[in-house]
mmCIF file of C-alpha atoms and ligand atoms in Angstrom:
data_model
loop_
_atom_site.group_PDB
_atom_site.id
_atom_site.type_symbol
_atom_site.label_atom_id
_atom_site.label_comp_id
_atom_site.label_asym_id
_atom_site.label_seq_id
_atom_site.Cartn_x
_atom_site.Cartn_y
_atom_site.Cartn_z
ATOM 1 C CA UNK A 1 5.628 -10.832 14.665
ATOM 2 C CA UNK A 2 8.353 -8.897 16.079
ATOM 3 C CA UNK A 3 9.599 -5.053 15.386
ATOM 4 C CA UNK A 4 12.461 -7.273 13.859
ATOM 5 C CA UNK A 5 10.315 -9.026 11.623
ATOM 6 C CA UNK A 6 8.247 -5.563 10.558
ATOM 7 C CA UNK A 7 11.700 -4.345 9.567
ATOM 8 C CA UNK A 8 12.613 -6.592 7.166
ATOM 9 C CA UNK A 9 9.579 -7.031 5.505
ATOM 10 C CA UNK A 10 9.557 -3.303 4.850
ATOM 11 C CA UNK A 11 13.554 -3.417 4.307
ATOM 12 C CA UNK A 12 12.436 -6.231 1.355
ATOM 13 C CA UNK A 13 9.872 -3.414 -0.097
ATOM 14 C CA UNK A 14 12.370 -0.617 0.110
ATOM 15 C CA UNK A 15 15.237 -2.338 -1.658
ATOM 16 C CA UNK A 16 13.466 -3.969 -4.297
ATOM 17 C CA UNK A 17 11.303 -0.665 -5.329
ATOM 18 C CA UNK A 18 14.706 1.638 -4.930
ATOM 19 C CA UNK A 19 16.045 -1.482 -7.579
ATOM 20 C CA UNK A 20 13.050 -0.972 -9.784
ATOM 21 C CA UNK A 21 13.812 2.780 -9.878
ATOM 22 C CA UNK A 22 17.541 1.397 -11.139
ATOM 23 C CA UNK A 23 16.316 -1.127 -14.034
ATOM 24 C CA UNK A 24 14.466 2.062 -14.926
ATOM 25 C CA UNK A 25 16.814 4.406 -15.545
ATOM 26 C CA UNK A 26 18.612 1.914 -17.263
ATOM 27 C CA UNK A 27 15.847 1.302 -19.652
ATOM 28 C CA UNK A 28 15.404 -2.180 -18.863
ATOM 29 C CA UNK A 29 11.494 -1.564 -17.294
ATOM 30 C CA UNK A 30 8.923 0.220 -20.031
ATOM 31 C CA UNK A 31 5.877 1.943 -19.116
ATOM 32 C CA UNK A 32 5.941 3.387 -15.152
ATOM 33 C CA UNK A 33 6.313 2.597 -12.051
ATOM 34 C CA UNK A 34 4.946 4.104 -8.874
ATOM 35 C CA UNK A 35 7.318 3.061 -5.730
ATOM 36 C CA UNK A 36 5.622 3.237 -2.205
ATOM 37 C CA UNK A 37 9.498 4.822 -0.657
ATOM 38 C CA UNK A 38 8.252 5.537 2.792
ATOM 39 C CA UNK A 39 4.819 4.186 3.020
ATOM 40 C CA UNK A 40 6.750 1.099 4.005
ATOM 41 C CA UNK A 41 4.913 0.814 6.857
ATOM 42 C CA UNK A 42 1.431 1.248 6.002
ATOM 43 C CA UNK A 43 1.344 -1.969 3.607
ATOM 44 C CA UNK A 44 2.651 -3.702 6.045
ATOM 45 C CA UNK A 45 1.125 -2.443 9.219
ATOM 46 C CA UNK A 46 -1.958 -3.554 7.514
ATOM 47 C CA UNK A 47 -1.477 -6.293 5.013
ATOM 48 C CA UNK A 48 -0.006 -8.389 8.282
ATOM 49 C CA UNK A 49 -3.605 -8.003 10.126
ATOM 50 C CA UNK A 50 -5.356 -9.650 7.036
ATOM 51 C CA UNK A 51 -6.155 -13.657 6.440
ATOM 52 C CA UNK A 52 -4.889 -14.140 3.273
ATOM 53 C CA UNK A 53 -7.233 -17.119 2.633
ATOM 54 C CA UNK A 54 -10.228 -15.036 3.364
ATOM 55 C CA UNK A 55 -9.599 -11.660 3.356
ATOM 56 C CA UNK A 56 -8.830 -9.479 0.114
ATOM 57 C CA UNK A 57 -6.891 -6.749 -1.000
ATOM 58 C CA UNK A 58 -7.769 -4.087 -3.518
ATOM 59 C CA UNK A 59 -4.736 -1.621 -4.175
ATOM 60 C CA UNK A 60 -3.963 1.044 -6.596
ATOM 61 C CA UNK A 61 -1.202 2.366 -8.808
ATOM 62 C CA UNK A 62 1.131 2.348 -6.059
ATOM 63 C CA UNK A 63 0.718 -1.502 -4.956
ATOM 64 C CA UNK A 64 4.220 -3.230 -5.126
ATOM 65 C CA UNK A 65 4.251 -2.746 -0.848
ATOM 66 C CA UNK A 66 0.377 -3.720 -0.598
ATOM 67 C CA UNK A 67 1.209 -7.320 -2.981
ATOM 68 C CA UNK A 68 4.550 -7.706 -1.110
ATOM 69 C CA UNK A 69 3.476 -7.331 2.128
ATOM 70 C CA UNK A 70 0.019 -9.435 1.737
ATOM 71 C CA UNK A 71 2.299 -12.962 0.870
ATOM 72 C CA UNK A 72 3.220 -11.724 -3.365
ATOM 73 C CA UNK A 73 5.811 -13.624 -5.048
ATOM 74 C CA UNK A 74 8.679 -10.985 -5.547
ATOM 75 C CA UNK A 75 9.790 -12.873 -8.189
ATOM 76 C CA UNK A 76 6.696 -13.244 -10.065
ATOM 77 C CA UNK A 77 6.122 -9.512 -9.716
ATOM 78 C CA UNK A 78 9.645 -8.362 -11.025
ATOM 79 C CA UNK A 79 9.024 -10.884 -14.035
ATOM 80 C CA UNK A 80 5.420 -8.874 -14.576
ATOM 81 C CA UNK A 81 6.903 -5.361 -14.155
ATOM 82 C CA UNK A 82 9.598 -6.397 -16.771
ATOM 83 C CA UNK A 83 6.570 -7.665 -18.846
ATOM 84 C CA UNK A 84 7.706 -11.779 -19.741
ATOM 85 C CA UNK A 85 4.807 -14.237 -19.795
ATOM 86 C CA UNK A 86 5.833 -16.142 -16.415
ATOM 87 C CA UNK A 87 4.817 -12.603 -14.747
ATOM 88 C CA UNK A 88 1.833 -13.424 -12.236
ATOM 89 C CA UNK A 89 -0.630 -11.744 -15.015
ATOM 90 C CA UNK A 90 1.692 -12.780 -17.754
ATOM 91 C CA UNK A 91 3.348 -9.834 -18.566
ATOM 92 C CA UNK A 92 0.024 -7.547 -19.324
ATOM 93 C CA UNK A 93 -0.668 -5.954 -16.536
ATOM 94 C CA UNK A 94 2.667 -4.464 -15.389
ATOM 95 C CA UNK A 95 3.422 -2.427 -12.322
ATOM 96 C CA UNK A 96 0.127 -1.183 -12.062
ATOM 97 C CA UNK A 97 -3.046 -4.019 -13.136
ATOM 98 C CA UNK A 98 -2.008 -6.815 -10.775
ATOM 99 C CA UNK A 99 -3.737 -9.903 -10.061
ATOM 100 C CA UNK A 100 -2.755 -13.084 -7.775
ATOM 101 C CA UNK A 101 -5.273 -15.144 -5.384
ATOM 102 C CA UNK A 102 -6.907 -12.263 -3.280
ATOM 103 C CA UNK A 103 -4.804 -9.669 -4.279
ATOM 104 C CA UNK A 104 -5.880 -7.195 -6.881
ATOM 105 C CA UNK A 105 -5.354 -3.849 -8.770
ATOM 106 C CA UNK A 106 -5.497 -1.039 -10.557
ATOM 107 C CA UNK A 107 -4.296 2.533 -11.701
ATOM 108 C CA UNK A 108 -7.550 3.975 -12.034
ATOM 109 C CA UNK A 109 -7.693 6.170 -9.381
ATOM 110 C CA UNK A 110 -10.489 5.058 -7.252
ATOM 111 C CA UNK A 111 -11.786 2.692 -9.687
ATOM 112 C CA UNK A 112 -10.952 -0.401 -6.810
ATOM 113 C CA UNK A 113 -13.219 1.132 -4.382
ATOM 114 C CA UNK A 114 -16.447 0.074 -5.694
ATOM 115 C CA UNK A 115 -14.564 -3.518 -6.575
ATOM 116 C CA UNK A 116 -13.664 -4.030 -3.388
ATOM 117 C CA UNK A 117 -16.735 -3.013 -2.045
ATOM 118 C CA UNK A 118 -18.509 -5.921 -4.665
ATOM 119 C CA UNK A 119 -16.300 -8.153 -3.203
ATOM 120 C CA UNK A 120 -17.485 -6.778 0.168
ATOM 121 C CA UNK A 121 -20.840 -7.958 -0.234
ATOM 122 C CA UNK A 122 -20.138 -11.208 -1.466
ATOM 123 C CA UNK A 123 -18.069 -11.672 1.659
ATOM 124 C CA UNK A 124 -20.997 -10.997 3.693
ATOM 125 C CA UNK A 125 -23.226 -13.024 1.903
ATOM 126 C CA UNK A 126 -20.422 -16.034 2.066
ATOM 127 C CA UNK A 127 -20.206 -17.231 5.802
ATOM 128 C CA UNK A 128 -16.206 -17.046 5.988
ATOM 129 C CA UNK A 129 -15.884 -13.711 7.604
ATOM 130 C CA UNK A 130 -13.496 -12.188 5.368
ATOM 131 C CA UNK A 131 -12.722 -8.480 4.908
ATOM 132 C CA UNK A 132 -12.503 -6.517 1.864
ATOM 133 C CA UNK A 133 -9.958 -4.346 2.251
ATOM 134 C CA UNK A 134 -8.772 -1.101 -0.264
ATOM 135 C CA UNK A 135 -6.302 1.232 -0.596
ATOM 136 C CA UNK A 136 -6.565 4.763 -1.765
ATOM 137 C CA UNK A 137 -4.691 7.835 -2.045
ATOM 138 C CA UNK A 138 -5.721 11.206 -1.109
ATOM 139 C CA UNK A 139 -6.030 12.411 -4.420
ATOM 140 C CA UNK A 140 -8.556 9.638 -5.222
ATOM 141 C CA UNK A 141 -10.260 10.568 -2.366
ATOM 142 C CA UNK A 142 -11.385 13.449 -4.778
ATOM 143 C CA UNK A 143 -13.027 10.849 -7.084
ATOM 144 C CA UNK A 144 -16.756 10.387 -6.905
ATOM 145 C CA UNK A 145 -17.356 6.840 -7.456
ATOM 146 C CA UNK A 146 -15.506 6.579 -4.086
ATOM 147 C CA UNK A 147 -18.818 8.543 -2.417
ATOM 148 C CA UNK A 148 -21.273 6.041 -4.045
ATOM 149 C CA UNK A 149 -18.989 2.997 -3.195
ATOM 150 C CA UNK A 150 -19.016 4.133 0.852
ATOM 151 C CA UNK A 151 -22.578 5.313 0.692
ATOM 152 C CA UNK A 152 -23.478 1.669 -0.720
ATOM 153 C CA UNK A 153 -20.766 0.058 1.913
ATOM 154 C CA UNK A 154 -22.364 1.894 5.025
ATOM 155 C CA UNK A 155 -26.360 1.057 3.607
ATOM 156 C CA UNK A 156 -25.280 -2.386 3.570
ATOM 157 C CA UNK A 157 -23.304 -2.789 6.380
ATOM 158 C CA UNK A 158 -20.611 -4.329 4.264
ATOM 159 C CA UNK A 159 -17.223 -5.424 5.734
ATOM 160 C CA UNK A 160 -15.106 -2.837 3.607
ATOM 161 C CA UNK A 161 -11.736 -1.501 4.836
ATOM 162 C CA UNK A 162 -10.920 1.646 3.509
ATOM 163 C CA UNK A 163 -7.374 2.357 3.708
ATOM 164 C CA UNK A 164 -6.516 5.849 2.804
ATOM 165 C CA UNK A 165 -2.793 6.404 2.637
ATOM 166 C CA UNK A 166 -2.470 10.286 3.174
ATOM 167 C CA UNK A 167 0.756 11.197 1.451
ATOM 168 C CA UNK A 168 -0.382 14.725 1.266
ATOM 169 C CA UNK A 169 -0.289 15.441 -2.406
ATOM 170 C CA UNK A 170 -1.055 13.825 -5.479
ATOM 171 C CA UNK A 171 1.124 14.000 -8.502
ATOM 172 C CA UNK A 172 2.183 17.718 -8.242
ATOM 173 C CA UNK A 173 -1.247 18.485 -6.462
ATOM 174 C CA UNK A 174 -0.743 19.033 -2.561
ATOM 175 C CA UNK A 175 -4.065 18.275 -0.304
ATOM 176 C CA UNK A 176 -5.276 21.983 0.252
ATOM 177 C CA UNK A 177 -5.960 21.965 -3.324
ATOM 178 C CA UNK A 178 -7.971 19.239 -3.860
ATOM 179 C CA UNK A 179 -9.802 18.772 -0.766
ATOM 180 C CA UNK A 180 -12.362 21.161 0.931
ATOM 181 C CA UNK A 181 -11.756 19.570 4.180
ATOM 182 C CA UNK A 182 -10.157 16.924 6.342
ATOM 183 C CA UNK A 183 -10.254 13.687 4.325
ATOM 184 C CA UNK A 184 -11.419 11.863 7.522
ATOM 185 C CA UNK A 185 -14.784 13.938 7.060
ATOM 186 C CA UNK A 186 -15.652 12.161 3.777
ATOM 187 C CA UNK A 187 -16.329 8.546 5.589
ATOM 188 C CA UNK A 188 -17.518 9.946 8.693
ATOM 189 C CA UNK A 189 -20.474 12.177 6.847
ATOM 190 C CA UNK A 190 -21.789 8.289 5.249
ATOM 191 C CA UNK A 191 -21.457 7.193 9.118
ATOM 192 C CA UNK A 192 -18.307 5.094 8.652
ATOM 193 C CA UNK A 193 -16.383 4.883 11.810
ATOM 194 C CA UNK A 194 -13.395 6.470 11.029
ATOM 195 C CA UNK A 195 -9.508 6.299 12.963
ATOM 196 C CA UNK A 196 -6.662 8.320 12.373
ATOM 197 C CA UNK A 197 -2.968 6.848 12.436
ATOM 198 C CA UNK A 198 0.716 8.008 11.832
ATOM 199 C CA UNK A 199 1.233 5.637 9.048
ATOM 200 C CA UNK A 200 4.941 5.895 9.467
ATOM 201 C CA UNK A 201 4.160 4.055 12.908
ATOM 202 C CA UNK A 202 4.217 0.316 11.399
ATOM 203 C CA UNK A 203 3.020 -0.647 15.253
ATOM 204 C CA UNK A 204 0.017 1.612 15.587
ATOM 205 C CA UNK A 205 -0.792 0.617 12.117
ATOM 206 C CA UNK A 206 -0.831 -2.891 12.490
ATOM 207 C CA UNK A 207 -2.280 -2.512 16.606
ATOM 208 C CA UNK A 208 -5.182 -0.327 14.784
ATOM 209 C CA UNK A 209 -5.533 -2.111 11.649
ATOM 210 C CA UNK A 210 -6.313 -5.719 14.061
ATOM 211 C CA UNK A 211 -8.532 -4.315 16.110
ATOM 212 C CA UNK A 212 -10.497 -2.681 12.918
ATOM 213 C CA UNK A 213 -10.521 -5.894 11.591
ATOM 214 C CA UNK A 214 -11.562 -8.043 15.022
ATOM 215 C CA UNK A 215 -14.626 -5.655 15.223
ATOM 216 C CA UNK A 216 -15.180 -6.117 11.398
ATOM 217 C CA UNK A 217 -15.272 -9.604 11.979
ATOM 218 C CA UNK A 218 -17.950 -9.781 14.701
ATOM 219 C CA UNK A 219 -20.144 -7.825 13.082
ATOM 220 C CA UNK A 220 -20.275 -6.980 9.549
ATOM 221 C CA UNK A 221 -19.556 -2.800 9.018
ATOM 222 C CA UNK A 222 -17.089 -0.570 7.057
ATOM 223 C CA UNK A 223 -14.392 0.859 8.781
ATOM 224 C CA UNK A 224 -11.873 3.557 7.576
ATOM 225 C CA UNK A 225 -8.198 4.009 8.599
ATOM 226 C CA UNK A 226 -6.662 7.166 7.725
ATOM 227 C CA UNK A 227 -2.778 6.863 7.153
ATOM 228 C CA UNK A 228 -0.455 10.330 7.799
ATOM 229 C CA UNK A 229 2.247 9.243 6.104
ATOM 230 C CA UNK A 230 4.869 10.559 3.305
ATOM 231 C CA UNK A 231 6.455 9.739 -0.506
ATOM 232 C CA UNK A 232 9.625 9.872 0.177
ATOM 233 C CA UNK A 233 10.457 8.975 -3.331
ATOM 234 C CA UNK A 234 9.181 10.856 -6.814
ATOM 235 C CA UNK A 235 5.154 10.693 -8.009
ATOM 236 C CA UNK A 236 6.762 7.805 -10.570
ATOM 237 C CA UNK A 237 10.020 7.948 -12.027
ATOM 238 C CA UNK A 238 11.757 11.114 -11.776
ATOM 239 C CA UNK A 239 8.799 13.704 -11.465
ATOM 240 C CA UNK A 240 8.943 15.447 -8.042
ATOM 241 C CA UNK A 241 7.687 19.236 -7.895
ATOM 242 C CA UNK A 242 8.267 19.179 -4.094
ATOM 243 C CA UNK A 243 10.809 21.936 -2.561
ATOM 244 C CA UNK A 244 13.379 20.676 -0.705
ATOM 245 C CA UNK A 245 13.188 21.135 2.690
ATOM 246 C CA UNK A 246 9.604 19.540 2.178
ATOM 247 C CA UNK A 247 11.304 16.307 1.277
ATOM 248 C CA UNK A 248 13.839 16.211 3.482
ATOM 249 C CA UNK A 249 10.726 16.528 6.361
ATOM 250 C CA UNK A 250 9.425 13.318 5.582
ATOM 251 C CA UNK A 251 13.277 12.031 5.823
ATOM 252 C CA UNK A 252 12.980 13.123 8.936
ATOM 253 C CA UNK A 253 9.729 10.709 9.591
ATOM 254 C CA UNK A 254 11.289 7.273 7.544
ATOM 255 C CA UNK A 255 9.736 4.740 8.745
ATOM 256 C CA UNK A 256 12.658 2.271 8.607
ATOM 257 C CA UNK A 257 14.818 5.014 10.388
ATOM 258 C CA UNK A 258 11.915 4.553 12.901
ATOM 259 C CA UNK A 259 11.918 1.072 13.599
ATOM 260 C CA UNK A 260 15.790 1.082 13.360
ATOM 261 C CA UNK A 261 15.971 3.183 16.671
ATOM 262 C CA UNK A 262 13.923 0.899 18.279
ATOM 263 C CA UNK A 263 16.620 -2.337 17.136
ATOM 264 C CA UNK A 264 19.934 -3.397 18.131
ATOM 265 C CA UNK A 265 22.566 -2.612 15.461
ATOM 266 C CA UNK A 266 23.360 -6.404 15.162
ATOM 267 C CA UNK A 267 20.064 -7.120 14.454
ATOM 268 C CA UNK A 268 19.756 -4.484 11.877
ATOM 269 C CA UNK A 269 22.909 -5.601 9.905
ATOM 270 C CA UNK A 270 21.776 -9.258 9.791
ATOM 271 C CA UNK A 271 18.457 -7.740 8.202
ATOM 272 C CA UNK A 272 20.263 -5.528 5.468
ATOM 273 C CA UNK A 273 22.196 -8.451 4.870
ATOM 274 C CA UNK A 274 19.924 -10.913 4.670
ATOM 275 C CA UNK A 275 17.362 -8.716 2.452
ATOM 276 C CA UNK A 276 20.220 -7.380 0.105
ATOM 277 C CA UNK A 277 21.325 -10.491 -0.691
ATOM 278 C CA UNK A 278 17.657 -11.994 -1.170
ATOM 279 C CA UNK A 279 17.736 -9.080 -3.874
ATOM 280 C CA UNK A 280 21.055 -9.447 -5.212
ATOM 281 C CA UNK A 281 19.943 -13.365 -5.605
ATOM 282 C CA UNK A 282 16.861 -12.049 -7.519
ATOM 283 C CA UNK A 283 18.770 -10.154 -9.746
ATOM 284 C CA UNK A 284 21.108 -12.270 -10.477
ATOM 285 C CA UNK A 285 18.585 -14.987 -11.695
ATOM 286 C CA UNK A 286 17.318 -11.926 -14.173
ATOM 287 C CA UNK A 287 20.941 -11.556 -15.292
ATOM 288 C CA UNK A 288 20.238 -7.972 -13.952
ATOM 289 C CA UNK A 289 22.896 -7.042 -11.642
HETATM 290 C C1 TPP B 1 -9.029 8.492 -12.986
HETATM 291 C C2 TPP B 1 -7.566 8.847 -13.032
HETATM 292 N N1 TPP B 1 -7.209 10.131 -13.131
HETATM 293 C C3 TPP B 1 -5.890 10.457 -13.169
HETATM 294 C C4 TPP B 1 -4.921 9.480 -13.098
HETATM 295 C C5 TPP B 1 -3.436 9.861 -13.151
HETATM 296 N N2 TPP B 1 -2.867 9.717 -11.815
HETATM 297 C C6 TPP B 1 -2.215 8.595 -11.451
HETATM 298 S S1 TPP B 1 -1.701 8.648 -9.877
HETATM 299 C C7 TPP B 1 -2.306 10.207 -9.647
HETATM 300 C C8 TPP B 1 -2.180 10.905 -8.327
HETATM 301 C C9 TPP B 1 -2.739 10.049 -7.238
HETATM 302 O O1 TPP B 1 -2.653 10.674 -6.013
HETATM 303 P P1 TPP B 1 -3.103 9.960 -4.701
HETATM 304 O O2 TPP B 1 -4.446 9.353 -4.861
HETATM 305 O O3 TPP B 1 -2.930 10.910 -3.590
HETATM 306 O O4 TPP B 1 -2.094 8.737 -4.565
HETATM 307 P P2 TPP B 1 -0.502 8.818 -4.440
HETATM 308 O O5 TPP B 1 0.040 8.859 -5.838
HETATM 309 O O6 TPP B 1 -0.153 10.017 -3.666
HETATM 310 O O7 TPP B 1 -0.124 7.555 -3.746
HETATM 311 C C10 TPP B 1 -2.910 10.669 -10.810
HETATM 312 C C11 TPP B 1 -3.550 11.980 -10.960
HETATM 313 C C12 TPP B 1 -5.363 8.134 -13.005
HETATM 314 N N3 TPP B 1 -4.498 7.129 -12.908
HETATM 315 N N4 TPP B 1 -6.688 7.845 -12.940
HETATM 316 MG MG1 MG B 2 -1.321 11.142 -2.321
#
């Protein structure tokens, strides 16, 4: 796939979270809703490395990217976040508990780690070669069953892809605070090999995320990608404790702005179009515009 193609699947994420953030606030969606605003390019960097027939993905609360990106029905996921039954989990497990052939989720923080990494072993012990791959936050990262779950994944030489999206704060809770060092040191001290990316890079993403992957594939290991990246958008709806200036920094590193650099301007127009109006069709269907 071309840059061209990156930027419109994260364009298609983008729009349709910054339109969930709309039904919300006119009371159409109940419940919450995380939005992955620029981490755009880390579900997609990696999501486009993965076999969907083989390979699984284990997200978290902030999944809409990960489901999109990995081959999810938009439609199907809109109907599930608005909660009717022809939602892919019929309306019960909203933005958050998603389920749909290899993709699958959960708000618990950490609580897919050790999932995925059940789903790693029966991937080894199946002869297809897939990859188990999960996403976590650096807040989860905090969590303990995550320890067990990569102690367990490097004992066993499991093929486990830990994904950590570093957004540098969870909730209200910036890094420092939670973490006693580097997240990177937490796989590395179970003897995971461990790389460090600019997620906002959806290239080195993806370039890092298939050669993890390759190797993965050869022989059975976990791996761990670390993710710089930044929320451009609130924790959930409207709840950002940030300052300023802080935000406006990761403005400064949007991924789309990024890629957009890198286009020609005809070529970005025929994307916006082409993505707005595969929303506005969306919409329109819901009687939601
Ligand atoms: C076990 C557990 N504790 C607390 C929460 C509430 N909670 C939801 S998201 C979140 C912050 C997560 O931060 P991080 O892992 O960095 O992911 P991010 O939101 O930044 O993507 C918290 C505390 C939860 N869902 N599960
Ligand atoms: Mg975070």
């Amino acid at each position: 796939m071309g840059l061209d193609g990156f930027y419109a699947q994260m364009l298609r994420i983008r729009l349709f979270e910054e339109a969930l953030l709309k039904l919300f606030s006119r009371g159409i969606l109940r419940g919450t809703v995380h939005t992955c605003l620029g981490q755009e390019a880390c579900a997609v960097g990696v999501a486009g490395a993965l076999d969907p027939r083989r390979d699984t993905v284990c997200s978290n609360h902030r999944g809409h990217g990960h489901f999109l990106a990995f081959g999810g029905d938009m439609k199907g996921l809109l109907d599930e976040i608005i909660g009717r039954d022809s939602g892919i989990c019929a309306g019960k497990g909203g933005s958050q508990h998603l389920h749909s052939k290899n993709f699958y989720s959960n708000g618990v923080l950490g609580g897919m780690v050790p999932v995925a990494t059940g789903i790693a072993l029966a991937q080894k012990r199946s002869d297809q070669q897939g990859i188990s791959v999960v996403f976590a936050g650096d807040g989860a990262m905090a969590e303990g069953v995550i320890y067990e779950a990569i102690n367990i994944a490097a004992l066993w030489s499991l093929p486990l892809l830990l994904v950590i999206e570093n957004n540098h704060i969870a909730q209200t809770t910036p890094e420092i605070l939670a973490h006693a060092s580097p997240i990177e040191n937490i796989p590395v001290a179970f003897g995971v090999c461990t790389e460090k990316v600019d997620g906002n890079d959806v290239l080195a993403v993806r370039s890092t995320t298939d050669r993890l992957i390759e190797e993965m594939r050869v022989v059975p290991s976990p791996r761990c990608l670390v993710l710089d990246t930044c929320r451009l958008g609130p924790h959930s709806k409207s709840d950002d404790t940030r300052a300023k200036d802080e935000i406006a920094r990761c403005h400064e590193r949007d991924p789309l702005k990024k890629v957009e650099a890198q286009l020609p301007a005809a070529t970005i127009a025929n994307t916006q179009a082409r993505c707005n109006g595969e929303l506005q069709d969306l919409l329109a269907e819901f009687s939601l515009t």
